[in-house]
Short mmCIF file of C-alpha atoms in Angstrom, two decimals:
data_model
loop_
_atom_site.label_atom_id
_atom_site.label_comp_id
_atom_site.label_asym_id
_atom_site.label_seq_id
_atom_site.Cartn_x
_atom_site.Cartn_y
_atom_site.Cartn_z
CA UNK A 1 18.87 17.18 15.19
CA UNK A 2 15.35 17.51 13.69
CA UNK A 3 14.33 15.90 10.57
CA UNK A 4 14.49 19.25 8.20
CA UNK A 5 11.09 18.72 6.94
CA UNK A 6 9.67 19.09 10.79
CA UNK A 7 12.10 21.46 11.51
CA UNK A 8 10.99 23.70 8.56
CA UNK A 9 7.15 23.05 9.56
CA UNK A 10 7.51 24.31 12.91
CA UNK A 11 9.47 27.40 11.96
CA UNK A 12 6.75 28.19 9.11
CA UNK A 13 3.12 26.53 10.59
CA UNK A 14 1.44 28.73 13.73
CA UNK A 15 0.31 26.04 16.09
CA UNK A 16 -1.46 26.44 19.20
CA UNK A 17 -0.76 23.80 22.19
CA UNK A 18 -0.43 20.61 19.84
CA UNK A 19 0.67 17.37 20.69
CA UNK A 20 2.64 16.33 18.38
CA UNK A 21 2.52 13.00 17.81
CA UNK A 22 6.94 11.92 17.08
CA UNK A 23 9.13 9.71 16.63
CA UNK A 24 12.83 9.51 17.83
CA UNK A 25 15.42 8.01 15.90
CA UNK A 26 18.33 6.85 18.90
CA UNK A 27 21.52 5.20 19.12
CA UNK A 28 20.37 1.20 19.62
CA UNK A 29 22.29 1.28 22.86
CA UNK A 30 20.89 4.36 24.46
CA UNK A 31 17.37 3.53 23.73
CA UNK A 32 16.43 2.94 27.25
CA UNK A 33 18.27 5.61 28.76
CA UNK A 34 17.02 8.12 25.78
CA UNK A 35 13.15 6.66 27.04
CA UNK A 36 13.71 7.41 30.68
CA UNK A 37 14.83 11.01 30.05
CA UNK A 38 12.10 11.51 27.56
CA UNK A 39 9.48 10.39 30.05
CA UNK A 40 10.95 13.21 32.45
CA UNK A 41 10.08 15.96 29.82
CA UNK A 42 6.88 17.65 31.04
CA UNK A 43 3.69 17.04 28.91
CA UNK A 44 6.20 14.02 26.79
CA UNK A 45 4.46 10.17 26.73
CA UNK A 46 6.26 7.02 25.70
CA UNK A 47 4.36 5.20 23.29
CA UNK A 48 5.52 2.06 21.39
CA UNK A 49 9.17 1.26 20.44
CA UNK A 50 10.07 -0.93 17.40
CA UNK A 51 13.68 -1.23 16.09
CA UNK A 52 16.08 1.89 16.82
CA UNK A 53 12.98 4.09 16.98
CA UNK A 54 10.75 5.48 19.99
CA UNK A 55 7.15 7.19 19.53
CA UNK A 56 6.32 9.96 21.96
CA UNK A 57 3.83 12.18 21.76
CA UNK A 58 4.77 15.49 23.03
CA UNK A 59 3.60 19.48 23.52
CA UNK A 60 5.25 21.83 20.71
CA UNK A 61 7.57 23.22 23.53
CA UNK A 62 9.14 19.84 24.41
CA UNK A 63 10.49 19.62 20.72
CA UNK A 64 13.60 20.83 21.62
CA UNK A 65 14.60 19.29 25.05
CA UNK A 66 13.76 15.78 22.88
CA UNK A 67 16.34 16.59 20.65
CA UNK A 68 19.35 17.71 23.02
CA UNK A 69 18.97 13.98 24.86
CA UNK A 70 22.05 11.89 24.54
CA UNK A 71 21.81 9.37 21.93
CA UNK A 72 19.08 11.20 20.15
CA UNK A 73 20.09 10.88 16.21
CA UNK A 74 16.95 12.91 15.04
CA UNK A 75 13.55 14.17 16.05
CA UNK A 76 11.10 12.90 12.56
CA UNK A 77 6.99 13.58 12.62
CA UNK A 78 4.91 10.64 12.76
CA UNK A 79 3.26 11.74 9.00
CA UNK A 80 -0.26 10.93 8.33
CA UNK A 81 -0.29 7.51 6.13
CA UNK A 82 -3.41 6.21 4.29
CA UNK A 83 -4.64 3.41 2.04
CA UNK A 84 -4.51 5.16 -2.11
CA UNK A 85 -7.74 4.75 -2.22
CA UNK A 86 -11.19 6.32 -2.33
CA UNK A 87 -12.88 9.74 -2.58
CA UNK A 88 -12.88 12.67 -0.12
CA UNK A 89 -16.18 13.10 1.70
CA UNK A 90 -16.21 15.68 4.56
CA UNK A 91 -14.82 14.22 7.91
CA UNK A 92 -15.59 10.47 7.28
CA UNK A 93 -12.41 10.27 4.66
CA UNK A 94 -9.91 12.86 6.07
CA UNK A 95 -8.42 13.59 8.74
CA UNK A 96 -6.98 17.13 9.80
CA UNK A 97 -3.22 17.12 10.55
CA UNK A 98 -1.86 20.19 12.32
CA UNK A 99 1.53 20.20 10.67
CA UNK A 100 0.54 19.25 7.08
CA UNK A 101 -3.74 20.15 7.42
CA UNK A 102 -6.70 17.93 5.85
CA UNK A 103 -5.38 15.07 4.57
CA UNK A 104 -7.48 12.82 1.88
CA UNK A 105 -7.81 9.73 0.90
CA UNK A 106 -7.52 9.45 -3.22
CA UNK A 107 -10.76 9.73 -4.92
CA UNK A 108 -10.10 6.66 -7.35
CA UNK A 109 -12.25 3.67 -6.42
CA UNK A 110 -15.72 5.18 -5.44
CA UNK A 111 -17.33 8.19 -6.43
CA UNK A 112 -18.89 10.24 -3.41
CA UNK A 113 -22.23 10.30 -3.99
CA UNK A 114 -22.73 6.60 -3.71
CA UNK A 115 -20.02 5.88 -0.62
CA UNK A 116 -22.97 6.62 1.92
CA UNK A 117 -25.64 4.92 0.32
CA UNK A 118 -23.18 1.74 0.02
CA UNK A 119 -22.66 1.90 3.84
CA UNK A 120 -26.17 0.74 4.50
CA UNK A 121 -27.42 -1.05 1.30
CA UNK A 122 -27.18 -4.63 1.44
CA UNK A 123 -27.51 -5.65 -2.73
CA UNK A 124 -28.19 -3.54 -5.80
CA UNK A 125 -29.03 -5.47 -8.67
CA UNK A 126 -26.64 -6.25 -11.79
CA UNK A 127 -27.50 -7.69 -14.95
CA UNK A 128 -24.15 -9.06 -17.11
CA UNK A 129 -22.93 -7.62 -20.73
CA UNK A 130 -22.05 -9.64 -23.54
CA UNK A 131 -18.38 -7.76 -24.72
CA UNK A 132 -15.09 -9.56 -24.16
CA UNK A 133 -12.22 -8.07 -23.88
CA UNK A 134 -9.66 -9.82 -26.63
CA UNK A 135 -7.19 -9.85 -23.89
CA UNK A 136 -9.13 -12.42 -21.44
CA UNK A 137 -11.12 -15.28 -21.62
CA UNK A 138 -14.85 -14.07 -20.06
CA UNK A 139 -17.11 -11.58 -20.97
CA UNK A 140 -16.68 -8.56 -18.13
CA UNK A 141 -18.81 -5.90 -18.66
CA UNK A 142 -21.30 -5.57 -15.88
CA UNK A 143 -23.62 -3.07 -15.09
CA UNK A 144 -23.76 -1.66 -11.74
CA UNK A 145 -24.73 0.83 -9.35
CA UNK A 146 -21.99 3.83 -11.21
CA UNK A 147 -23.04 2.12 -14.72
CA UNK A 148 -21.14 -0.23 -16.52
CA UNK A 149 -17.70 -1.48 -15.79
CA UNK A 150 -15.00 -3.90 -17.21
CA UNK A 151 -14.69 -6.51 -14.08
CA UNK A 152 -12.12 -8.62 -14.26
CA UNK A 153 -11.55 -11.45 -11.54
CA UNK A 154 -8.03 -11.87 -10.47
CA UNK A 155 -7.75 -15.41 -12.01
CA UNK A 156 -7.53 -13.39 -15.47
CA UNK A 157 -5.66 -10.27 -13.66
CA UNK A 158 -3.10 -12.86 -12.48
CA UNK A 159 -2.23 -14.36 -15.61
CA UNK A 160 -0.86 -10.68 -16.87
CA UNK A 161 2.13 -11.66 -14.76
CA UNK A 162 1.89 -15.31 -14.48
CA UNK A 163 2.34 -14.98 -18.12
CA UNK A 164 3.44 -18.85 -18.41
CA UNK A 165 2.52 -22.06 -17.27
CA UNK A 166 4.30 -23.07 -14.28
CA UNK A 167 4.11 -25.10 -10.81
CA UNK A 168 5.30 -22.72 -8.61
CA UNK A 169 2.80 -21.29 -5.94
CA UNK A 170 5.11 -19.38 -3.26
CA UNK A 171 5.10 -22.43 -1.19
CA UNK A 172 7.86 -21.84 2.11
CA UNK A 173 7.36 -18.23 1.36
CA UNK A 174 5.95 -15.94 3.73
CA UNK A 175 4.46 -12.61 2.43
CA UNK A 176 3.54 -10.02 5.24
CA UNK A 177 0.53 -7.58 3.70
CA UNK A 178 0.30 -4.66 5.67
CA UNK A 179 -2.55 -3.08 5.37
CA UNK A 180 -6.07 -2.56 6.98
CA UNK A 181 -6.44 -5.96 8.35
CA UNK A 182 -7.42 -9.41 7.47
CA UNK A 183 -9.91 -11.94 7.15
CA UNK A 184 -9.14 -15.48 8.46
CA UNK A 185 -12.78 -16.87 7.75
CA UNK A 186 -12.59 -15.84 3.99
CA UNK A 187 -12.79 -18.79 1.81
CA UNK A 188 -9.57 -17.40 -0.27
CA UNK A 189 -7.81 -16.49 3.13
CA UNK A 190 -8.92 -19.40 5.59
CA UNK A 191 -6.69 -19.44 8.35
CA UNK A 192 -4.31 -15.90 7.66
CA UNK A 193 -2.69 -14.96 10.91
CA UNK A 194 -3.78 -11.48 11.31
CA UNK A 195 -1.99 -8.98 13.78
CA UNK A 196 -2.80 -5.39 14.15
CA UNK A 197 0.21 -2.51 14.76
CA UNK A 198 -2.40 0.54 14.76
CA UNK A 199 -2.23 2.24 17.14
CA UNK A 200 -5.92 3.41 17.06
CA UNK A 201 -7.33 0.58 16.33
CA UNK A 202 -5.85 -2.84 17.76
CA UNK A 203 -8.31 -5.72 15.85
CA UNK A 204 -6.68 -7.33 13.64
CA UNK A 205 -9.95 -7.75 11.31
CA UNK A 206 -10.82 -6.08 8.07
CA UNK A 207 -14.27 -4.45 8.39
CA UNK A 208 -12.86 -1.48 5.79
CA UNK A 209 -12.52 -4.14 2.89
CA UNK A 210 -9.31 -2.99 1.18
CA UNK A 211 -6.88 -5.08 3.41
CA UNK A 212 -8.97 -8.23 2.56
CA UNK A 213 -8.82 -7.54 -1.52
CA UNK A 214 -5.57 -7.39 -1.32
CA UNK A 215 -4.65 -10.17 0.86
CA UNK A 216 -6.55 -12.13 -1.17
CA UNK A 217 -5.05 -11.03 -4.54
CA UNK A 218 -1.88 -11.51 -3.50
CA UNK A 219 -1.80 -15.27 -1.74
CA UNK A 220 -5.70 -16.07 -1.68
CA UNK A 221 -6.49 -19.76 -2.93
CA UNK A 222 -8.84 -20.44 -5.31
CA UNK A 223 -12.96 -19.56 -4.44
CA UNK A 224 -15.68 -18.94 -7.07
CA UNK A 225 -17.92 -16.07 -6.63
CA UNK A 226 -20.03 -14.25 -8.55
CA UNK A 227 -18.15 -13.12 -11.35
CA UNK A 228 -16.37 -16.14 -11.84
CA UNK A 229 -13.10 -17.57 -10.22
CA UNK A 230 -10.78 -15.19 -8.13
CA UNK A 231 -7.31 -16.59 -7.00
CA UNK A 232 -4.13 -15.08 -5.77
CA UNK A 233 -0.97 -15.03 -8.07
CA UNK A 234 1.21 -16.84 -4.98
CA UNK A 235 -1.89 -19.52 -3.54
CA UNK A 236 0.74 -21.47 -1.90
CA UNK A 237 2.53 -18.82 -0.37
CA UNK A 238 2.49 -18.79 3.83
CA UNK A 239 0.22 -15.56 4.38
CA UNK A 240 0.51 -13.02 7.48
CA UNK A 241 -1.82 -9.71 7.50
CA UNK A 242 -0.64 -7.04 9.42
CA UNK A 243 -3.03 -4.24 10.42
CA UNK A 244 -1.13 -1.15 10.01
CA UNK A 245 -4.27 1.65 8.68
CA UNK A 246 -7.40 1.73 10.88
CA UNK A 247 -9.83 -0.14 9.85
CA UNK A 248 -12.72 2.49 9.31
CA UNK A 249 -11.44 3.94 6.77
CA UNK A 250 -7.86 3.77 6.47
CA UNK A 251 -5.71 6.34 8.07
CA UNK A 252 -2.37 5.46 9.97
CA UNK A 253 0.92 6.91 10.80
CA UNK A 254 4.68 6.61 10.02
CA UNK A 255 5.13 4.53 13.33
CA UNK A 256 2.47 2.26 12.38
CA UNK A 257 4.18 1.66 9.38
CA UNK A 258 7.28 0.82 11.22
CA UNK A 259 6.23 -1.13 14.03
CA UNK A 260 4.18 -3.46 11.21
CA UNK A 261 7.15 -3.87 9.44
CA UNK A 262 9.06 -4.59 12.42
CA UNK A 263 6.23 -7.37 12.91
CA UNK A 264 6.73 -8.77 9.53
CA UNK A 265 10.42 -9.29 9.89
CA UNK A 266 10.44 -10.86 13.59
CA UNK A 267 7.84 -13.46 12.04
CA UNK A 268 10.06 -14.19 9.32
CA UNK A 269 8.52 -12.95 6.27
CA UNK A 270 10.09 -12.58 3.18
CA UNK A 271 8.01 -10.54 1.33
CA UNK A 272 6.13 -7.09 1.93
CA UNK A 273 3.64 -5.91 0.71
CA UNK A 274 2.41 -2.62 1.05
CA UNK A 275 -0.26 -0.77 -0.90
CA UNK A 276 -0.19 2.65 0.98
CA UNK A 277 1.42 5.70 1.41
CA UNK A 278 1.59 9.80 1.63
CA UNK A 279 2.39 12.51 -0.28
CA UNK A 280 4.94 14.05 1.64
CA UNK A 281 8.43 12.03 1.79
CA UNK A 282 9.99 13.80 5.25
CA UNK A 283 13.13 15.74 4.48
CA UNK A 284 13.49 13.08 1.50
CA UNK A 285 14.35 8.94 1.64
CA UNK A 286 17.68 10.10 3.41
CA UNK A 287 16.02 11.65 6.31
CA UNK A 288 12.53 9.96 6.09
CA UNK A 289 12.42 7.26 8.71
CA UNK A 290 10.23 4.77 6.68
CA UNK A 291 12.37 4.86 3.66
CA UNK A 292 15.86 4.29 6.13
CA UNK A 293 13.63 1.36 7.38
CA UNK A 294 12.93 -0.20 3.70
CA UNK A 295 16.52 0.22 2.83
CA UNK A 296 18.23 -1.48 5.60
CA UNK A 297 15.63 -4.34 5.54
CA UNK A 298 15.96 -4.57 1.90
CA UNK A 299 19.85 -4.98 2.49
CA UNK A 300 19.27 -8.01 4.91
CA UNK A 301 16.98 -9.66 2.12
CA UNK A 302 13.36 -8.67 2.80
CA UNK A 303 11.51 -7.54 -0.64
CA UNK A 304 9.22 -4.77 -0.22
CA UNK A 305 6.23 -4.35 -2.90
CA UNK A 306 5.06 -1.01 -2.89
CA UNK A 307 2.28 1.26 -4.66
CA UNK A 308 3.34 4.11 -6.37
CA UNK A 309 0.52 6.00 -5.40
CA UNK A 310 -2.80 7.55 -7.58
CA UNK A 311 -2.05 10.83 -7.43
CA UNK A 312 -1.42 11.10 -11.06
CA UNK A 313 -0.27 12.21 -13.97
CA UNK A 314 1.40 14.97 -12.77
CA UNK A 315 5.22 14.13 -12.21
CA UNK A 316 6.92 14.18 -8.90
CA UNK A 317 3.82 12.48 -6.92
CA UNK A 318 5.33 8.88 -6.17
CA UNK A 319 4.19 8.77 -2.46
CA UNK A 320 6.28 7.68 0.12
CA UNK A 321 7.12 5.33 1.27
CA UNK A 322 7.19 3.92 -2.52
CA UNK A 323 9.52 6.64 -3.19
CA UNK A 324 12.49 4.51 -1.41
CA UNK A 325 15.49 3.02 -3.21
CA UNK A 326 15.52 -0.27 -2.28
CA UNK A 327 11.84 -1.38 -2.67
CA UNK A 328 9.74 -2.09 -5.90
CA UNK A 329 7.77 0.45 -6.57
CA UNK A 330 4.85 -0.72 -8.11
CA UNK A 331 1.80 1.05 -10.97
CA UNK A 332 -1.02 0.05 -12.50
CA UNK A 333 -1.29 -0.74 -15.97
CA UNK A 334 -4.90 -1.26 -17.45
CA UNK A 335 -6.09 -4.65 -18.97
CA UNK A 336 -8.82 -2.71 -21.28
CA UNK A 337 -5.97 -0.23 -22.52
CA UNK A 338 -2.74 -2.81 -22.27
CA UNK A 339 -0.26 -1.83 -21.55
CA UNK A 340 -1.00 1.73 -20.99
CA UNK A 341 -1.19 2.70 -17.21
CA UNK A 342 -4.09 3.84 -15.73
CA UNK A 343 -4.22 8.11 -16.06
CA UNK A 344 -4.58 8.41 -12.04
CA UNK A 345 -1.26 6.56 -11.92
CA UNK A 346 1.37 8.26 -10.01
CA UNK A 347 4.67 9.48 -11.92
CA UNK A 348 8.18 9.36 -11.44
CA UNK A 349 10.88 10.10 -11.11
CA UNK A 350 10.04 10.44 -7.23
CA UNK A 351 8.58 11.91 -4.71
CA UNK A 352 8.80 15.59 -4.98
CA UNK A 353 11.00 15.92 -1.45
CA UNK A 354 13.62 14.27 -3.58
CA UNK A 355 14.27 16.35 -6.89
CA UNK A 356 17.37 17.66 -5.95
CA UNK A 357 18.54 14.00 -5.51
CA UNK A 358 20.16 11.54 -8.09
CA UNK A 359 17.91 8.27 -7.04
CA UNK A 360 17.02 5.73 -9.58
CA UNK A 361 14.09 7.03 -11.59
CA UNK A 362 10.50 5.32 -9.88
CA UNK A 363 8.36 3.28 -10.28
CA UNK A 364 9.97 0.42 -11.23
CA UNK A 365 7.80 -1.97 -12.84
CA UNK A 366 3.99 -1.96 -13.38
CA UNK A 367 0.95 -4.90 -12.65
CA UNK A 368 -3.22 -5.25 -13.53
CA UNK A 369 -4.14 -2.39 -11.24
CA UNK A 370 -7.15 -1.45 -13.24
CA UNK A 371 -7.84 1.99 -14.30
CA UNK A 372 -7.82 3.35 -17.68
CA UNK A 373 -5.46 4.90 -19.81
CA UNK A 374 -7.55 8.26 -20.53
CA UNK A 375 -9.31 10.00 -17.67
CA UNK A 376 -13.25 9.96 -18.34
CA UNK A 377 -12.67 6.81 -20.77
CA UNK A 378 -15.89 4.35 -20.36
CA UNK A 379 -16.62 1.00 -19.22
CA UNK A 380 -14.23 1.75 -16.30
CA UNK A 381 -11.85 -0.73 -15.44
CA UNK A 382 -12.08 -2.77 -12.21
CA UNK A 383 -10.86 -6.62 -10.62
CA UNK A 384 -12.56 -8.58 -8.83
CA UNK A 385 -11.53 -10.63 -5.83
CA UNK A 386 -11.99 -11.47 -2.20
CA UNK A 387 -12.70 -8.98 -0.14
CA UNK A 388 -15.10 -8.57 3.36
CA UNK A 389 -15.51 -4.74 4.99
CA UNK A 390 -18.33 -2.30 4.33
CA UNK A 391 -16.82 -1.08 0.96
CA UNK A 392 -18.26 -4.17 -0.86
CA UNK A 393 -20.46 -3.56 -3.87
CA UNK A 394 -19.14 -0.06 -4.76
CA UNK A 395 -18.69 -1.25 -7.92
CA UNK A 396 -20.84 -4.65 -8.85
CA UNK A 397 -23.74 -4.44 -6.02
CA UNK A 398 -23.96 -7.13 -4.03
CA UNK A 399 -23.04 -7.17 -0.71
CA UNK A 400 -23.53 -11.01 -0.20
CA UNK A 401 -21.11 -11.81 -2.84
CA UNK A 402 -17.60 -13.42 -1.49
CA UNK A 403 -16.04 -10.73 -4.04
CA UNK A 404 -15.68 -7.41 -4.56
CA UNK A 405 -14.24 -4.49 -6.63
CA UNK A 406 -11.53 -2.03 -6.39
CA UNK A 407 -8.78 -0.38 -8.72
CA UNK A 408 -5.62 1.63 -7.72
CA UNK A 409 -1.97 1.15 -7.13
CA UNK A 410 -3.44 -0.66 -4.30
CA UNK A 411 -4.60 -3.35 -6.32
CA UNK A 412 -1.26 -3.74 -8.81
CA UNK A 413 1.06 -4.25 -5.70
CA UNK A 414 -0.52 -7.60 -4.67
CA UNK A 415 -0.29 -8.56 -8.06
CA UNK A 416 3.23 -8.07 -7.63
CA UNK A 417 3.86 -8.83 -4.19
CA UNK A 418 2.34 -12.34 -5.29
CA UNK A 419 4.94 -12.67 -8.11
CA UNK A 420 7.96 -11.77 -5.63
CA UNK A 421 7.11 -14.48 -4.08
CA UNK A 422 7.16 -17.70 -6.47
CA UNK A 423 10.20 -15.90 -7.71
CA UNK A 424 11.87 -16.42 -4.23
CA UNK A 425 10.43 -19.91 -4.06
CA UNK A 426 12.64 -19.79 -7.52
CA UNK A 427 15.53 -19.15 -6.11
CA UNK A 428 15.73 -15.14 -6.40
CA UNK A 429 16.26 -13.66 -2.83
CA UNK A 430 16.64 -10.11 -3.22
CA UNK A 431 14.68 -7.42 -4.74
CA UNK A 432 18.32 -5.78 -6.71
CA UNK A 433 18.36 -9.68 -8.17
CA UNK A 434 15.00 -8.97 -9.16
CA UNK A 435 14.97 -5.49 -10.40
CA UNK A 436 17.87 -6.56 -12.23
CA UNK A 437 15.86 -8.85 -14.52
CA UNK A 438 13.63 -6.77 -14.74
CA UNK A 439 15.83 -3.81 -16.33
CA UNK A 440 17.31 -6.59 -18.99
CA UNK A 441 13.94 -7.96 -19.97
CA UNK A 442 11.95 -4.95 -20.12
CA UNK A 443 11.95 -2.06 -22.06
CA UNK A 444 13.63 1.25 -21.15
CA UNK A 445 12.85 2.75 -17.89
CA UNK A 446 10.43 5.06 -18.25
CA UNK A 447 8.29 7.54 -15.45
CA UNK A 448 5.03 5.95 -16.15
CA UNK A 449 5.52 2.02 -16.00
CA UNK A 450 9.33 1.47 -15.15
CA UNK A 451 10.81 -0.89 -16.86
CA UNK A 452 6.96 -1.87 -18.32
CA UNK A 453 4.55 -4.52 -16.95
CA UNK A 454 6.35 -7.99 -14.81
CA UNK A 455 5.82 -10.90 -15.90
CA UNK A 456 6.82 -14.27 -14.97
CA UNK A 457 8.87 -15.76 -18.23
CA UNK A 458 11.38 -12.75 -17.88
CA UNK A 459 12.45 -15.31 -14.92
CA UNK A 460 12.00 -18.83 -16.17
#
């Protein structure tokens, strides 16, 4: 069969001679025999296999010969993925998809007119403000290249969910960020293994800048730079980057989604992290192969953290695949407005492929993401942490610096991604043990924040 959101798209969408790029859900024991009579399809190329799925990339017209193969469950499109980041600027952040069109990346971190000039500036210079937040424990307003902003390093970020003193650190716990690569010469990330499963771009490095911030927010030991002291919520915590978006500026596909998590599970990781996503959900979580993936790994024991998305506050627009049962869904509340969430924040109860279905209500629970509560509010709201790519400075200037800026759902998941993992190193080893705390400690579940922002002492 055909995954009813592809079969509805090529009934409604004109298309010329595509290739489609696919992916086809088999029976595990006719995966090599569905791959050799795939191969025989005229204009049809194998491309990468990872668990009970096959990517091909095929002519419109081969469509249906895929799907009448023998232990063919369904024919799904490979859907456009991206980080939830960033402004639209012409070509260099979208991409044109012939099934859905131009797909964008979110205009939340960086405002267009200075993404160009920050490709090929080297330092801007800042000047610090004297107006503490009551909240933390520096004074954060800085003045930048957009103006001033409330930066706030992820040593202060952190302790919004490290909310109590304790010795845990993630240690034996492996947390797999998959994202646009990683940095293994960053002093907060010295020594991450760093694979890549994108297909269009096979270095496993960072040179976007996104992957590395959140890396680093999520396991990245202790560096000073300058803004004061960044550190990851889980320092202790074993740490595996896998390069999933390209590394450019952050496009990727369902299948490298897929094969990355595939990655993180053969290398034994125990956490995922994930701060990326679409807008479509394909046919809904039933039918959409990256939800079907979260769910069954989530069943075995794997805890998936992922962001909710910016396209808010509309409701319906949790992307996918944080739309899926089994995984945290993750926002961002502000610091500056606590606990409000940020006004960009995507809103339950789902993604909008699901609203005839009965799922639990998304997101589930909310971390520092940044952001603030009212669109157009001023200082913006921004953390600060390790980060290496071309996107450095956006907000604070310096390209030199160790550190860097960014806010989004992007920047929340880490936060709790890092948090998943001293509770495992607790003794929680699901994410239902964990959402279950998380629905008696917190408040009532809501469509902005879940059940409201995580924090450590709901577990101690």
């Amino acid at each position: 069969m055909l995954n009813p959101w592809l079969e509805e798209k090529l009934r409604k969408v004109k298309l010329g001679p595509e290739i489609l790029s696919l992916i086809l859900e088999v029976e595990p024991e006719a995966r090599e025999d569905v791959k050799r009579e795939a191969s025989e399809i005229s204009g049809v190329s194998i491309e990468r296999q990872a668990f009970n799925f096959i990517e091909v990339r095929a002519p419109v017209e081969a469509v249906a010969a895929l799907e009448r193969i023998p232990g063919v469950r369904v024919v799904h499109y490979s859907m456009p993925k991206r980080i939830v980041q960033l402004p639209p600027l012409g070509k260099l952040t979208s991409i044109f998809d012939p099934l859905i069109g131009e797909v964008r990346i979110d205009d939340v971190i960086c405002p267009r007119n200075r993404l160009l000039p920050d490709l090929v500036l080297p330092f801007s210079p800042i000047r610090a403000m004297s107006a503490p937040l009551p909240f933390l424990r520096i004074k954060p307003l800085v003045r930048g290249p957009l103006g001033e902003v409330n930066l706030i390093p992820t040593s202060e970020s952190r302790r919004v969910v490290r909310d109590v003193e304790s010795p845990l650190s993630g240690k034996g716990v492996k947390v797999a960020i998959l994202d646009t690569g990683g940095v293994a010469f960053h002093p907060q990330t010295l020594g991450m293994e760093c694979i890549s499963a994108c297909s269009s771009d096979p270095t496993p490095l960072d040179y976007h800048g996104h992957g590395s911030w959140v890396s680093s927010a999520s396991t990245g030991a202790r560096a000073v730079g300058m803004f004061g002291r960044m550190e990851g919520v889980a320092p202790g915590a074993s740490r595996l980057h896998i390069k999933v978006l390209n590394g450019v500026f952050g496009f990727g596909n369902s299948f490298d989604i897929i094969k990355g998590i595939e990655l993180a599970w053969a290398r034994g990781a125990k956490v995922v992290s994930m701060s990326l996503g679409g807008e479509e959900c394909q046919g809904g979580c039933e039918n959409c192969p990256e939800c079907k993936v979260v769910d069954a790994l989530s069943r075995e024991g794997i805890i998936f953290c992922i962001a909710a998305g910016n396209s808010g506050p509309d409701e319906w627009t949790i992307g996918c695949p944080g739309c899926a049962p089994s995984g945290i869904t993750v926002a961002s509340v502000s610091i500056t407005d606590y606990p409000r969430v940020a006004h960009w924040n995507s809103r339950g109860p789902s993604n909008k492929a699901n609203k005839d279905k009965a799922y639990e209500p998304k997101p589930d629970i909310a971390a520092p993401g940044g952001g603030r509560a009212e669109e157009g509010a001023e200082p913006d709201e921004v953390l600060y942490s390790g980060e290496e790519g071309w996107m450095k400075g956006i907000y604070h200037g310096n390209k030199l610096d160790i550190g860097a800026c960014m806010h989004g759902s992007s920047q929340a998941t880490p936060h709790l991604s890092g948090l998943c993992a001293l509770l495992v190193e607790a003794g929680y080893n699901t994410a239902e043990e964990i959402k279950s705390v998380f629905a008696a400690k917190g408040h009532e579940k809501n469509i902005e924040e879940g059940w409201g922002v995580a924090k450590l002492s709901w577990f101690l």
